[in-house]
Structure formats: structure tokens, C-alpha cells
Amino acid sequence: MKVRKVKAGFVGFGEVFSPRELIEKKCLAAREALEARGMELVATAPVSDDPERVDEQRAIEDLSREDFDLLAVCVAGWIPSHTVIDVISHFAHKPMVLWGLTGHLENGRLVTTADQAGTTALRDPMAGLGFNFTYVFDTVDAPYAAADKVKAFGEAARAVSLLKQAKIGYMGYRDMTLYATLVDGVSLRRVVGPDIEVFPMLEVVQKMEALVPDRVAEVVAELKDEWTFEEPVPDSALDTGVRMYLAVMDKVLERGYEAVSLVDVDGVKKLLHFPPALPLLLLADKGGVASIPENDGLGSVTQLIVRYLTGQVGAYLEFYEFFKDRLLMGVPDYVPSEVVDGPVRVLPWPGFGGLKDGILNISKVKTGEATICRLASRGDRYTLHVVHGEAVPPRPWEEAGWLPPAPQLPSIEFIPDCTVDEFAQKVYGQHYIIAYGDHRQKLADLCQLLGIKVI
């Protein structure tokens, strides 16, 4: 998944008695360090504490011309705190990074403009005034190295911006009358940002019936070319699933959804008599949309969090068994191609739940270092459960109820850093979202910005 660049406002500070040329040189180098890390900047020239406040007014005007994800408050030397506060108060609704630069060596002698005098005078007042910020600083032996931390915090701020604009589409509502998938739309919009819309399955069925056959045939031909079919799959199974994918995708484009969750057991399977694995897979792979079954609203939001922070697809997995030191996690339908190890492998739906007209993805799931997480709420208090660990290949296993020979479902065994009991006592639902790598700090930064508790 391609996520747009982090866009940051940038303003540097240095007192009026510091050498202006040196302050400008340091601020320019800081800007170039951020741009070298792929950030897009809305920048203004350094601000001093000139008595007429000309610099302050110019900086406010420059930074007000464009929107941005966060404001980099770059302290290049001592600066009276009121000058900084006067400028940044106009952007108090934005996340910020208080970044202290550093001195340099000349002929073995340290030359400093007292950068950390400026930042240490600001950190606590900024906290007391309620600014949502993080504090980073450089050292003489590593000038501008804190740009990495600015970029990382910027990625969290970008995710916040994207979440505030996101729409999620539900086809149906509260599949299987589950509780763990419920969402309070008002608090979700206020605290996290996404809006959830519900559309009826009838609308999708009508769109399916109205599709031009050539559109369906084109996608079916692509699948036959791209996937490995372990057994012959009837064209009717592919045709029905592709029709639902195209119909839902038309709704996605019409409403601008970033994520979709479909009513599964009580909807597609019960009323349309086929499993929605294929449309869910195609929504993720070809549509670029976060997809999850069972009207799992907070699962969808967690997927968007992972996508916006990491650029990964944010696949869902659910729990089948707990062992002494690990969790068996798998899916009874599909995994996006991004998390597949090797080719996408499919079977005709082998009869689970009395259904046969569909496909089952039996691909192997990638292993390695991973982070799993899920968002939950109690009223308007939101919490993100984050667990780091290692995904390893699963042992041979099967889910009871499939016609023999039972398929090996896409799965991993996840070995968490904590004990299994510690995990189990905090678990928030059957669906968790996986991101490969260690993303605990990024998730913590995001939660700091949104006021979400991390456990």
C-alpha cells in the first residue's frame, strides 16, 4: 500500500543576538535532513525575538498558507519562550515536535548557540499549555540525527490526519449479533476519526445483477492466470465472487471508503448461499481496500491504523488455540496476497457450513518478527492492545466441520514476548491485525496523539 508523504510545517528559532547566518545555516541543514528522509515541508525562515515581532507575523502567515500533519518546532539556539509560544499557539490543534539542534566543533573547541537552553525552557510550559508534542534533541557527535525521530513521529501524525478523513463501509450490521465487533459511531468519530456508513446487501445484489458480463469475465481471466488452483474451481464460483467484488467496489468508489466489512454468516452465506472469501480477497488485492468479515468495525479501524502507519496491508487473523508459549492464529477464508509466502493457492469451497459455491484461499502465511494489535473501547475511552513477537510456521491442524480431506487453513503460530496468560487476560476480540516488524513505538506515538491508552 502506498501512503502519501508526511507533510510538516517547519519553523526555526534563534535569539536576535545570535549570529543570524549561523541560525539560518543550522535551520537549513535541519530542513534538508527532513527532506532527505522523504518529508514534504511547509517552511518559513527562522524567527528571532525582534521587538517589533516582524519575524513572528511572517512565520504565522507562511505556515498558514497550507495544511500539514505536524509542526516541527526547531530550536537552533537560545530563544525567549514567549516568542516560540506566540507563533506555535496559532497551530495548537496540530501535533508538534520540539527539536533542539546542537553546537559544532571548530579546531577542537565546541561552538554553541545554547540550543538546549531554549528547549529546556520550553518543554514544561508547552506541556502545561496542552500542546500535543514530543521532545527530541541532537548531540554534538550526531548533528541532525534526531531527524529520524521527527520523521517517525511525523508518520504517526500523518496517520492521525488520514484517520480523521477516513470512511468505512459496512454491508449489513452486527453479523451473528456479536458484541466484540460493535462500534459507537459518535465516540469513534470524535476520538479516532473514521466515520462508518452502513449500506444494505440488497443494494449490492442489485449492482451485481446489473454488471456488464465483460467486466466480470475480465477479472475471472486475470485470476485464472495469477493464482494456483489446487483443484478445478467451477466458473460459477468465480463469477459470483467477482460480481460481488465489483459491486462492492463500485460502492467504495462512489462513497470513498478506505475500508469495508461485509456481513458474512448472517448475510452472504445465509441469504446468498455462498462464502464472501473471494470478494473480500479481491477488495484487498485489487481494490486496495482494507477488508474484514463479520461487520468488524474496530477491526477495520485497526487495519487503517496499521496501513497508515506502516504502509502494510493490515491482514486480519483470528485465534483458534492457545498453547503454553504461543497462539494459533488463522483465517477460515482468505489472506491478502501481500502476506502470502509463495503463490496464492485456492480450492473450491470444501463444503463448510453446507456451502460449496465459492473458493477457499489455502495459501501459506509469511513468518518472521511481527506486531499484532486491536482497538477496543468502553464508551468513549479507547485502548489499543499491542503485542510484539515472532510468527512461525504452524503445525499440521484442521478445523472440524470441513468435508474431508480438511484443508490446512492460512495460519501462523505467534510466539508473543509476554506469556500467553498475560495476553489472554487482555484480549479484545477474535480478530487481531498483523504488521510484520516491530511497530510498537509507532503505535504508541499514534495513541499519544489521539489520547488512546496502550496496553
mmCIF file of N, CA, C and O in Angstrom, residues 103-112 140:
data_model
loop_
_atom_site.group_PDB
_atom_site.id
_atom_site.type_symbol
_atom_site.label_atom_id
_atom_site.label_comp_id
_atom_site.label_asym_id
_atom_site.label_seq_id
_atom_site.Cartn_x
_atom_site.Cartn_y
_atom_site.Cartn_z
ATOM 1 N N GLY A 103 25.421 22.293 18.927
ATOM 2 C CA GLY A 103 26.583 23.061 18.527
ATOM 3 C C GLY A 103 27.522 22.262 17.627
ATOM 4 O O GLY A 103 27.220 21.130 17.244
ATOM 5 N N HIS A 104 28.673 22.871 17.288
ATOM 6 C CA HIS A 104 29.625 22.205 16.408
ATOM 7 C C HIS A 104 31.029 22.467 16.909
ATOM 8 O O HIS A 104 31.268 23.342 17.748
ATOM 9 N N LEU A 105 31.969 21.676 16.389
ATOM 10 C CA LEU A 105 33.362 21.798 16.797
ATOM 11 C C LEU A 105 34.141 22.608 15.779
ATOM 12 O O LEU A 105 34.002 22.409 14.573
ATOM 13 N N GLU A 106 34.936 23.510 16.277
ATOM 14 C CA GLU A 106 35.877 24.267 15.449
ATOM 15 C C GLU A 106 37.251 24.178 16.095
ATOM 16 O O GLU A 106 37.438 24.644 17.228
ATOM 17 N N ASN A 107 38.189 23.518 15.380
ATOM 18 C CA ASN A 107 39.551 23.361 15.902
ATOM 19 C C ASN A 107 39.551 22.738 17.298
ATOM 20 O O ASN A 107 40.287 23.162 18.197
ATOM 21 N N GLY A 108 38.692 21.727 17.464
ATOM 22 C CA GLY A 108 38.618 21.008 18.720
ATOM 23 C C GLY A 108 37.886 21.733 19.829
ATOM 24 O O GLY A 108 37.871 21.266 20.974
ATOM 25 N N ARG A 109 37.233 22.828 19.517
ATOM 26 C CA ARG A 109 36.552 23.638 20.515
ATOM 27 C C ARG A 109 35.062 23.687 20.180
ATOM 28 O O ARG A 109 34.686 23.906 19.027
ATOM 29 N N LEU A 110 34.203 23.486 21.168
ATOM 30 C CA LEU A 110 32.762 23.490 20.948
ATOM 31 C C LEU A 110 32.243 24.910 20.786
ATOM 32 O O LEU A 110 32.531 25.789 21.612
ATOM 33 N N VAL A 111 31.505 25.127 19.723
ATOM 34 C CA VAL A 111 30.824 26.400 19.489
ATOM 35 C C VAL A 111 29.327 26.138 19.594
ATOM 36 O O VAL A 111 28.778 25.340 18.839
ATOM 37 N N THR A 112 28.651 26.786 20.532
ATOM 38 C CA THR A 112 27.235 26.512 20.777
ATOM 39 C C THR A 112 26.427 27.801 20.794
ATOM 40 O O THR A 112 26.930 28.856 21.181
ATOM 41 N N VAL A 140 26.283 16.747 19.912
ATOM 42 C CA VAL A 140 27.387 17.257 19.092
ATOM 43 C C VAL A 140 27.966 16.166 18.204
ATOM 44 O O VAL A 140 28.363 16.423 17.059
#
